[in-house]
CSV table of C-alpha atoms and ligand atoms in Angstrom, one decimal:
chain,number,residue,atom,x,y,z
A,1,UNK,CA,84.3,-132.4,-53.8
A,2,UNK,CA,82.5,-132.5,-50.5
A,3,UNK,CA,84.4,-129.6,-48.8
A,4,UNK,CA,82.8,-126.5,-47.2
A,5,UNK,CA,83.1,-123.2,-49.1
A,6,UNK,CA,86.6,-122.0,-48.4
A,7,UNK,CA,85.1,-118.6,-47.4
A,8,UNK,CA,82.8,-120.5,-45.0
A,9,UNK,CA,85.8,-121.8,-43.0
A,10,UNK,CA,86.4,-119.4,-40.1
A,11,UNK,CA,90.1,-119.7,-40.6
A,12,UNK,CA,91.0,-116.4,-38.9
A,13,UNK,CA,89.1,-117.2,-35.6
A,14,UNK,CA,90.4,-120.7,-35.5
A,15,UNK,CA,94.0,-119.5,-36.1
A,16,UNK,CA,93.6,-116.9,-33.2
A,17,UNK,CA,92.2,-119.5,-30.9
A,18,UNK,CA,95.0,-121.9,-31.8
A,19,UNK,CA,97.6,-119.2,-31.0
A,20,UNK,CA,95.9,-118.6,-27.6
A,21,UNK,CA,95.8,-122.2,-26.7
A,22,UNK,CA,99.2,-123.0,-27.6
A,23,UNK,CA,100.6,-119.9,-25.8
A,24,UNK,CA,98.7,-120.6,-22.6
A,25,UNK,CA,98.9,-124.3,-22.2
A,26,UNK,CA,101.4,-125.8,-24.7
A,27,UNK,CA,102.7,-128.7,-22.5
A,28,UNK,CA,99.4,-130.1,-21.8
A,29,UNK,CA,98.1,-129.4,-25.4
A,30,UNK,CA,101.1,-131.5,-26.8
A,31,UNK,CA,100.8,-134.5,-24.5
A,32,UNK,CA,98.7,-137.6,-25.1
A,33,UNK,CA,95.0,-137.1,-24.3
A,34,UNK,CA,92.3,-139.4,-23.1
A,35,UNK,CA,91.1,-141.9,-25.8
A,36,UNK,CA,87.5,-141.0,-25.3
A,37,UNK,CA,88.4,-137.3,-26.1
A,38,UNK,CA,89.4,-134.2,-24.4
A,39,UNK,CA,87.1,-133.3,-21.5
A,40,UNK,CA,86.6,-129.7,-22.6
A,41,UNK,CA,85.5,-130.9,-26.1
A,42,UNK,CA,83.3,-133.6,-24.5
A,43,UNK,CA,81.7,-131.1,-22.3
A,44,UNK,CA,81.3,-128.6,-25.2
A,45,UNK,CA,79.4,-131.3,-27.2
A,46,UNK,CA,77.2,-132.2,-24.3
A,47,UNK,CA,76.5,-128.5,-23.6
A,48,UNK,CA,75.7,-127.9,-27.3
A,49,UNK,CA,73.2,-130.9,-27.5
A,50,UNK,CA,71.6,-129.7,-24.2
A,51,UNK,CA,71.0,-126.2,-25.7
A,52,UNK,CA,69.9,-127.6,-29.2
A,53,UNK,CA,67.4,-130.1,-27.7
A,54,UNK,CA,67.1,-130.4,-23.9
A,55,UNK,CA,64.8,-133.5,-24.3
A,56,UNK,CA,67.6,-135.5,-25.9
A,57,UNK,CA,70.7,-135.1,-23.9
A,58,UNK,CA,74.1,-136.9,-24.5
A,59,UNK,CA,75.2,-139.2,-21.7
A,60,UNK,CA,78.9,-138.8,-21.2
A,61,UNK,CA,79.3,-142.6,-21.2
A,62,UNK,CA,77.7,-142.6,-24.6
A,63,UNK,CA,80.2,-140.3,-26.3
A,64,UNK,CA,83.7,-140.7,-27.9
A,65,UNK,CA,85.5,-138.2,-29.8
A,66,UNK,CA,87.0,-139.5,-33.1
A,67,UNK,CA,89.4,-138.5,-35.7
A,68,UNK,CA,86.7,-137.4,-38.1
A,69,UNK,CA,83.6,-139.1,-39.3
A,70,UNK,CA,85.7,-141.7,-41.2
A,71,UNK,CA,87.2,-143.1,-38.0
A,72,UNK,CA,83.6,-143.3,-36.4
A,73,UNK,CA,82.7,-145.4,-39.5
A,74,UNK,CA,85.7,-147.4,-39.2
A,75,UNK,CA,85.3,-148.1,-35.6
A,76,UNK,CA,81.5,-149.1,-36.2
A,77,UNK,CA,82.6,-151.6,-38.9
A,78,UNK,CA,85.5,-152.8,-36.9
A,79,UNK,CA,83.0,-153.8,-34.2
A,80,UNK,CA,80.2,-155.1,-36.1
A,81,UNK,CA,81.1,-156.1,-39.6
A,82,UNK,CA,82.7,-159.5,-40.0
A,83,UNK,CA,83.5,-161.5,-43.2
A,84,UNK,CA,80.4,-162.3,-45.2
A,85,UNK,CA,78.1,-160.3,-42.9
A,86,UNK,CA,75.3,-158.6,-45.0
A,87,UNK,CA,75.3,-155.0,-44.7
A,88,UNK,CA,72.3,-152.9,-46.1
A,89,UNK,CA,73.4,-149.6,-47.7
A,90,UNK,CA,71.6,-147.0,-49.8
A,91,UNK,CA,72.3,-147.0,-53.5
A,92,UNK,CA,73.8,-144.5,-54.3
A,93,UNK,CA,75.8,-144.2,-51.2
A,94,UNK,CA,78.9,-142.5,-49.9
A,95,UNK,CA,81.8,-144.5,-51.4
A,96,UNK,CA,84.1,-144.3,-48.4
A,97,UNK,CA,81.4,-145.7,-46.2
A,98,UNK,CA,80.8,-148.6,-48.5
A,99,UNK,CA,84.6,-149.1,-48.9
A,100,UNK,CA,85.0,-149.2,-45.2
A,101,UNK,CA,82.3,-152.2,-45.1
A,102,UNK,CA,84.0,-154.0,-47.7
A,103,UNK,CA,87.4,-153.5,-46.1
A,104,UNK,CA,85.9,-155.5,-43.2
A,105,UNK,CA,84.7,-158.1,-45.9
A,106,UNK,CA,81.1,-157.3,-45.4
A,107,UNK,CA,78.7,-158.0,-48.3
A,108,UNK,CA,76.8,-155.0,-49.6
A,109,UNK,CA,73.0,-155.2,-49.9
A,110,UNK,CA,72.3,-152.1,-52.1
A,111,UNK,CA,68.9,-150.6,-51.4
A,112,UNK,CA,67.6,-148.0,-53.9
A,113,UNK,CA,66.8,-144.4,-52.8
A,114,UNK,CA,63.8,-142.1,-53.8
A,115,UNK,CA,62.8,-138.7,-52.7
A,116,UNK,CA,62.1,-140.0,-49.3
A,117,UNK,CA,65.5,-141.7,-48.7
A,118,UNK,CA,66.1,-145.4,-48.7
A,119,UNK,CA,63.2,-147.4,-50.0
A,120,UNK,CA,62.5,-149.6,-47.0
A,121,UNK,CA,60.0,-151.8,-48.8
A,122,UNK,CA,62.8,-152.7,-51.3
A,123,UNK,CA,65.0,-153.5,-48.5
A,124,UNK,CA,62.4,-156.0,-47.2
A,125,UNK,CA,61.9,-157.5,-50.8
A,126,UNK,CA,65.7,-157.9,-51.1
A,127,UNK,CA,66.0,-159.6,-47.6
A,128,UNK,CA,63.2,-162.0,-48.6
A,129,UNK,CA,64.7,-162.8,-51.9
A,130,UNK,CA,68.1,-163.7,-50.3
A,131,UNK,CA,66.6,-165.4,-47.5
A,132,UNK,CA,69.0,-163.6,-45.1
A,133,UNK,CA,68.9,-160.5,-43.1
A,134,UNK,CA,71.5,-157.8,-42.7
A,135,UNK,CA,73.6,-157.7,-39.6
A,136,UNK,CA,74.1,-154.0,-40.0
A,137,UNK,CA,72.2,-151.2,-41.8
A,138,UNK,CA,74.5,-148.3,-42.9
A,139,UNK,CA,72.4,-145.2,-43.7
A,140,UNK,CA,72.9,-141.6,-44.1
A,141,UNK,CA,69.3,-140.6,-43.4
A,142,UNK,CA,69.6,-136.8,-43.4
A,143,UNK,CA,70.6,-134.9,-46.7
A,144,UNK,CA,72.2,-138.0,-47.9
A,145,UNK,CA,75.6,-138.0,-49.7
A,146,UNK,CA,75.3,-138.2,-52.7
A,147,UNK,CA,71.6,-137.7,-53.3
A,148,UNK,CA,70.6,-135.1,-50.9
A,149,UNK,CA,67.5,-136.8,-50.0
A,150,UNK,CA,66.1,-137.3,-46.4
A,151,UNK,CA,64.6,-140.4,-45.0
A,152,UNK,CA,60.9,-139.7,-44.0
A,153,UNK,CA,59.8,-140.2,-40.4
A,154,UNK,CA,57.6,-143.0,-41.6
A,155,UNK,CA,60.6,-144.9,-43.1
A,156,UNK,CA,62.8,-144.1,-40.1
A,157,UNK,CA,60.3,-145.9,-37.9
A,158,UNK,CA,59.8,-148.8,-40.3
A,159,UNK,CA,63.6,-149.2,-40.6
A,160,UNK,CA,64.1,-149.3,-36.9
A,161,UNK,CA,61.2,-152.0,-36.7
A,162,UNK,CA,63.1,-154.1,-39.1
A,163,UNK,CA,66.4,-153.7,-37.4
A,164,UNK,CA,64.8,-154.8,-34.2
A,165,UNK,CA,63.3,-157.8,-35.9
A,166,UNK,CA,66.7,-158.7,-37.6
A,167,UNK,CA,68.7,-157.9,-34.5
A,168,UNK,CA,70.7,-155.6,-36.6
A,169,UNK,CA,72.8,-152.6,-35.6
A,170,UNK,CA,72.2,-149.3,-37.3
A,171,UNK,CA,75.0,-147.0,-38.3
A,172,UNK,CA,73.5,-143.5,-38.7
A,173,UNK,CA,76.1,-141.5,-40.5
A,174,UNK,CA,75.0,-138.0,-39.9
A,175,UNK,CA,77.5,-135.1,-41.0
A,176,UNK,CA,74.8,-133.0,-42.4
A,177,UNK,CA,71.9,-132.6,-40.1
A,178,UNK,CA,73.0,-129.3,-38.6
A,179,UNK,CA,73.0,-127.8,-42.1
A,180,UNK,CA,69.2,-127.9,-42.5
A,181,UNK,CA,68.0,-124.7,-44.3
A,182,UNK,CA,64.4,-125.5,-44.9
A,183,UNK,CA,61.6,-127.8,-43.7
A,184,UNK,CA,61.1,-129.2,-40.2
A,185,UNK,CA,63.9,-131.1,-38.3
A,186,UNK,CA,63.3,-134.9,-38.1
A,187,UNK,CA,64.5,-136.9,-35.0
A,188,UNK,CA,67.5,-139.0,-35.6
A,189,UNK,CA,67.3,-142.7,-35.7
A,190,UNK,CA,69.2,-142.9,-32.6
A,191,UNK,CA,66.6,-140.8,-30.8
A,192,UNK,CA,63.7,-142.7,-32.4
A,193,UNK,CA,65.2,-146.0,-31.3
A,194,UNK,CA,64.9,-145.1,-27.7
A,195,UNK,CA,67.4,-147.8,-26.9
A,196,UNK,CA,65.4,-150.6,-28.5
A,197,UNK,CA,67.9,-151.0,-31.3
A,198,UNK,CA,71.6,-150.3,-31.2
A,199,UNK,CA,72.1,-147.1,-33.2
A,200,UNK,CA,75.7,-145.8,-33.6
A,201,UNK,CA,75.5,-142.1,-34.5
A,202,UNK,CA,78.5,-140.9,-36.4
A,203,UNK,CA,79.1,-137.1,-36.6
A,204,UNK,CA,82.0,-134.7,-37.5
A,205,UNK,CA,83.1,-131.2,-37.5
A,206,UNK,CA,84.3,-131.6,-41.2
A,207,UNK,CA,81.3,-130.1,-42.9
A,208,UNK,CA,80.3,-127.6,-40.2
A,209,UNK,CA,83.6,-126.2,-39.3
A,210,UNK,CA,86.6,-127.5,-41.3
A,211,UNK,CA,87.5,-130.9,-42.8
A,212,UNK,CA,91.3,-130.6,-42.1
A,213,UNK,CA,90.6,-130.5,-38.3
A,214,UNK,CA,89.8,-134.3,-38.4
A,215,UNK,CA,87.7,-134.1,-35.4
A,216,UNK,CA,84.3,-136.0,-35.0
A,217,UNK,CA,82.4,-137.7,-32.5
A,218,UNK,CA,80.2,-140.9,-32.0
A,219,UNK,CA,77.3,-141.6,-29.8
A,220,UNK,CA,76.0,-145.1,-29.0
A,221,UNK,CA,75.2,-147.2,-26.0
A,222,UNK,CA,77.8,-147.2,-23.2
A,223,UNK,CA,78.8,-150.8,-24.0
A,224,UNK,CA,79.4,-150.0,-27.6
A,225,UNK,CA,81.4,-146.8,-26.7
A,226,UNK,CA,83.5,-148.7,-24.1
A,227,UNK,CA,84.3,-151.2,-26.9
A,228,UNK,CA,85.2,-148.4,-29.3
A,229,UNK,CA,87.4,-146.7,-26.8
A,230,UNK,CA,89.4,-149.9,-26.6
A,231,UNK,CA,89.6,-150.3,-30.3
A,232,UNK,CA,90.6,-146.6,-30.9
A,233,UNK,CA,93.3,-147.2,-28.4
A,234,UNK,CA,95.0,-149.5,-30.7
A,235,UNK,CA,94.4,-147.3,-33.9
A,236,UNK,CA,95.6,-143.8,-32.8
A,237,UNK,CA,95.5,-143.6,-29.0
A,238,UNK,CA,93.7,-140.3,-29.2
A,239,UNK,CA,92.3,-137.8,-31.6
A,240,UNK,CA,94.8,-134.7,-32.3
A,241,UNK,CA,94.8,-132.9,-29.0
A,242,UNK,CA,95.6,-129.2,-30.0
A,243,UNK,CA,92.8,-129.3,-32.5
A,244,UNK,CA,90.2,-130.9,-30.1
A,245,UNK,CA,91.1,-127.9,-27.8
A,246,UNK,CA,90.6,-125.4,-30.7
A,247,UNK,CA,87.1,-126.8,-31.6
A,248,UNK,CA,86.3,-126.8,-27.8
A,249,UNK,CA,87.2,-123.3,-27.4
A,250,UNK,CA,85.3,-122.3,-30.6
A,251,UNK,CA,82.3,-123.9,-29.0
A,252,UNK,CA,82.9,-122.5,-25.5
A,253,UNK,CA,82.9,-118.9,-27.0
A,254,UNK,CA,79.5,-119.6,-28.3
A,255,UNK,CA,80.5,-119.2,-32.0
A,256,UNK,CA,79.2,-122.4,-33.4
A,257,UNK,CA,75.5,-121.3,-33.4
A,258,UNK,CA,76.1,-118.1,-35.3
A,259,UNK,CA,78.5,-120.0,-37.7
A,260,UNK,CA,75.9,-122.6,-38.5
A,261,UNK,CA,73.2,-119.9,-38.9
A,262,UNK,CA,75.4,-118.1,-41.5
A,263,UNK,CA,76.1,-121.6,-43.4
A,264,UNK,CA,72.5,-122.4,-43.5
A,265,UNK,CA,71.6,-119.1,-45.2
A,266,UNK,CA,74.6,-119.2,-47.6
A,267,UNK,CA,74.0,-122.9,-48.7
A,268,UNK,CA,70.3,-122.4,-49.0
A,269,UNK,CA,71.0,-119.4,-51.4
A,270,UNK,CA,73.4,-121.6,-53.3
A,271,UNK,CA,71.2,-124.5,-53.6
A,272,UNK,CA,68.4,-122.4,-55.0
A,273,UNK,CA,70.9,-120.7,-57.4
A,274,UNK,CA,72.1,-124.1,-58.7
A,275,UNK,CA,68.5,-125.4,-59.3
A,276,UNK,CA,67.8,-122.2,-61.1
A,277,UNK,CA,70.8,-122.5,-63.3
A,278,UNK,CA,70.2,-126.1,-63.9
A,279,UNK,CA,66.5,-125.5,-65.1
A,280,UNK,CA,67.7,-122.9,-67.4
A,281,UNK,CA,70.7,-124.9,-68.9
A,282,UNK,CA,69.8,-128.5,-68.6
A,283,UNK,CA,66.1,-128.4,-68.3
A,284,UNK,CA,65.8,-128.5,-72.1
A,285,UNK,CA,67.6,-131.8,-72.0
A,286,UNK,CA,65.0,-133.4,-69.8
A,287,UNK,CA,67.4,-133.4,-66.9
A,288,UNK,CA,66.1,-133.9,-63.3
A,289,UNK,CA,67.4,-133.2,-59.9
A,290,UNK,CA,66.7,-133.6,-56.3
A,291,UNK,CA,65.6,-130.9,-53.9
A,292,UNK,CA,67.7,-131.2,-50.7
A,293,UNK,CA,66.4,-129.4,-47.5
A,294,UNK,CA,70.1,-129.1,-46.3
A,295,UNK,CA,73.5,-130.4,-46.6
A,296,UNK,CA,75.9,-130.0,-49.6
A,297,UNK,CA,74.7,-132.0,-52.5
A,298,UNK,CA,72.1,-132.6,-55.2
A,299,UNK,CA,71.8,-135.5,-57.6
A,300,UNK,CA,71.1,-134.7,-61.1
A,301,UNK,CA,70.1,-137.2,-63.9
A,302,UNK,CA,70.4,-136.4,-67.7
A,303,UNK,CA,68.7,-138.8,-69.9
A,304,UNK,CA,71.0,-140.2,-72.6
A,305,UNK,CA,74.2,-139.0,-70.9
A,306,UNK,CA,77.1,-141.2,-69.9
A,307,UNK,CA,78.5,-139.3,-66.8
A,308,UNK,CA,81.7,-141.2,-66.7
A,309,UNK,CA,82.7,-140.2,-70.3
A,310,UNK,CA,81.0,-136.6,-69.7
A,311,UNK,CA,83.6,-136.1,-66.9
A,312,UNK,CA,86.6,-135.5,-69.1
A,313,UNK,CA,84.5,-133.4,-71.5
A,314,UNK,CA,83.3,-131.3,-68.7
A,315,UNK,CA,86.9,-130.8,-67.4
A,316,UNK,CA,87.9,-129.5,-70.7
A,317,UNK,CA,85.1,-127.1,-70.4
A,318,UNK,CA,86.2,-126.1,-67.0
A,319,UNK,CA,83.6,-127.7,-64.7
A,320,UNK,CA,83.8,-130.7,-62.4
A,321,UNK,CA,81.4,-133.1,-60.8
A,322,UNK,CA,81.4,-136.6,-59.5
A,323,UNK,CA,80.0,-139.2,-61.9
A,324,UNK,CA,77.0,-141.2,-60.4
A,325,UNK,CA,78.9,-144.6,-60.9
A,326,UNK,CA,81.3,-143.6,-58.2
A,327,UNK,CA,78.6,-144.0,-55.6
A,328,UNK,CA,77.6,-147.5,-56.4
A,329,UNK,CA,79.6,-150.7,-55.9
A,330,UNK,CA,77.9,-152.3,-58.7
A,331,UNK,CA,78.4,-149.5,-61.1
A,332,UNK,CA,74.9,-148.1,-61.7
A,333,UNK,CA,73.8,-144.5,-62.3
A,334,UNK,CA,75.6,-143.7,-65.5
A,335,UNK,CA,73.2,-140.9,-66.3
A,336,UNK,CA,73.7,-139.3,-62.9
A,337,UNK,CA,76.0,-136.6,-61.4
A,338,UNK,CA,76.7,-135.6,-57.9
A,339,UNK,CA,76.7,-131.7,-57.8
A,340,UNK,CA,78.1,-129.9,-54.7
A,341,UNK,CA,76.3,-126.5,-54.3
A,342,UNK,CA,77.9,-125.8,-50.9
A,343,UNK,CA,81.4,-125.0,-52.0
A,344,UNK,CA,80.9,-122.7,-55.0
A,345,UNK,CA,79.8,-118.9,-55.0
A,346,UNK,CA,76.6,-118.2,-56.9
A,347,UNK,CA,78.1,-116.6,-59.9
A,348,UNK,CA,80.4,-119.5,-60.4
A,349,UNK,CA,77.4,-121.9,-60.0
A,350,UNK,CA,75.6,-120.2,-62.9
A,351,UNK,CA,78.9,-120.4,-64.9
A,352,UNK,CA,79.4,-124.1,-64.0
A,353,UNK,CA,75.9,-125.0,-65.2
A,354,UNK,CA,76.6,-123.1,-68.5
A,355,UNK,CA,79.8,-125.1,-68.9
A,356,UNK,CA,78.1,-128.3,-68.0
A,357,UNK,CA,75.5,-127.7,-70.7
A,358,UNK,CA,78.2,-127.2,-73.3
A,359,UNK,CA,79.8,-130.6,-72.1
A,360,UNK,CA,76.4,-132.3,-72.5
A,361,UNK,CA,75.7,-130.8,-75.9
A,362,UNK,CA,79.2,-132.0,-77.1
A,363,UNK,CA,78.6,-135.6,-75.8
A,364,UNK,CA,75.0,-135.9,-77.1
A,365,UNK,CA,76.1,-134.2,-80.5
A,366,UNK,CA,78.9,-136.8,-80.7
A,367,UNK,CA,76.5,-139.6,-79.9
A,368,UNK,CA,74.2,-138.5,-82.8
A,369,UNK,CA,77.0,-137.9,-85.4
B,401,PLP,C1,78.2,-139.2,-45.5
B,401,PLP,C2,79.5,-138.9,-45.1
B,401,PLP,N1,80.0,-139.7,-44.0
B,401,PLP,C3,81.3,-139.4,-43.5
B,401,PLP,C4,82.1,-138.5,-44.2
B,401,PLP,C5,83.5,-138.3,-43.6
B,401,PLP,O1,83.6,-137.2,-42.7
B,401,PLP,P1,85.2,-136.8,-42.3
B,401,PLP,O2,85.7,-136.1,-43.3
B,401,PLP,O3,84.9,-136.2,-40.9
B,401,PLP,O4,85.9,-138.1,-42.0
B,401,PLP,C6,81.6,-137.6,-45.2
B,401,PLP,C7,82.4,-136.6,-45.9
B,401,PLP,O5,82.3,-136.4,-47.0
B,401,PLP,C8,80.3,-138.0,-45.7
B,401,PLP,O6,79.8,-137.3,-46.7
């Protein structure tokens, strides 16, 4: 799954903060809050961005707190995806993202991904072939789920040029950027667009703190945010108030930076270990995998394997992964697997790779006999 490592969730600190908050201000904490988010959390997000990159501040009018990243995606699609609208998505992509698009009856335009993220030239070719441009481009440009790849700077600029030409809105789904463990950071699409193209930045505390909090945030133009606030009012009125206060206090105490630093070190070590284990166990089968510079996942392909069928064999061997076909509406990627390196300690990653090898041997052996 795509959960942080259990030991990477600062549960003790979060519980202490929650106890303090509920003791001190229980009445306010249990009341309705502003739809755009608790002021303390909004201020903490603005301050965090200011300290991370003073040249790219968040305008308070451009910010809404959401109930996780999923609500950010839902709000973006509610506003911009109507029946029959073409929506460009990476292939493979995050299934809950593409499912949200189709729930608003958008039509998916699946664009392949390579080591530099979405193949923008292929997007152009598909648009030409269809004679119709997308209304929305949904992308996870940084440490993509599921492939772990990152959209290069050149392609980011090309994608924005195209969005401007097509009058398209870009949804930048960005849960993993703060988990970069190697290489130089790239500017977000939102930053690069400089207001020329509407970019909706969807972010969440799920991967950097804890998914059960259900706290995320969206940045976009003040006009889009104002419409999102109206839409969110009719969805859930406000995001869970006590947990917004907990996250805000965690940030106010200055704990987020050191927490992120420790996650980056840990996840880097785990990625390297998983790649090493795969090289040892699956290299002999001609397997290949991506080399993410951050995030949670890598994407492995094993020639001749049917990953849907492999799944149950792997479970019998005591190892799990997500089969590639789960990340494509049109059911591609049968020889691919999404592997999460973030949530498993190093010794278990080595053991997992061994078990996966046994499962592959069983499947390929059966195929031969
Ligand atoms: C790319 C992507 N977008 C959005 C989400 C959803 O985030 P949340 O759990 O905060 O709703 C995830 C979680 O797996 C994700 O990987």
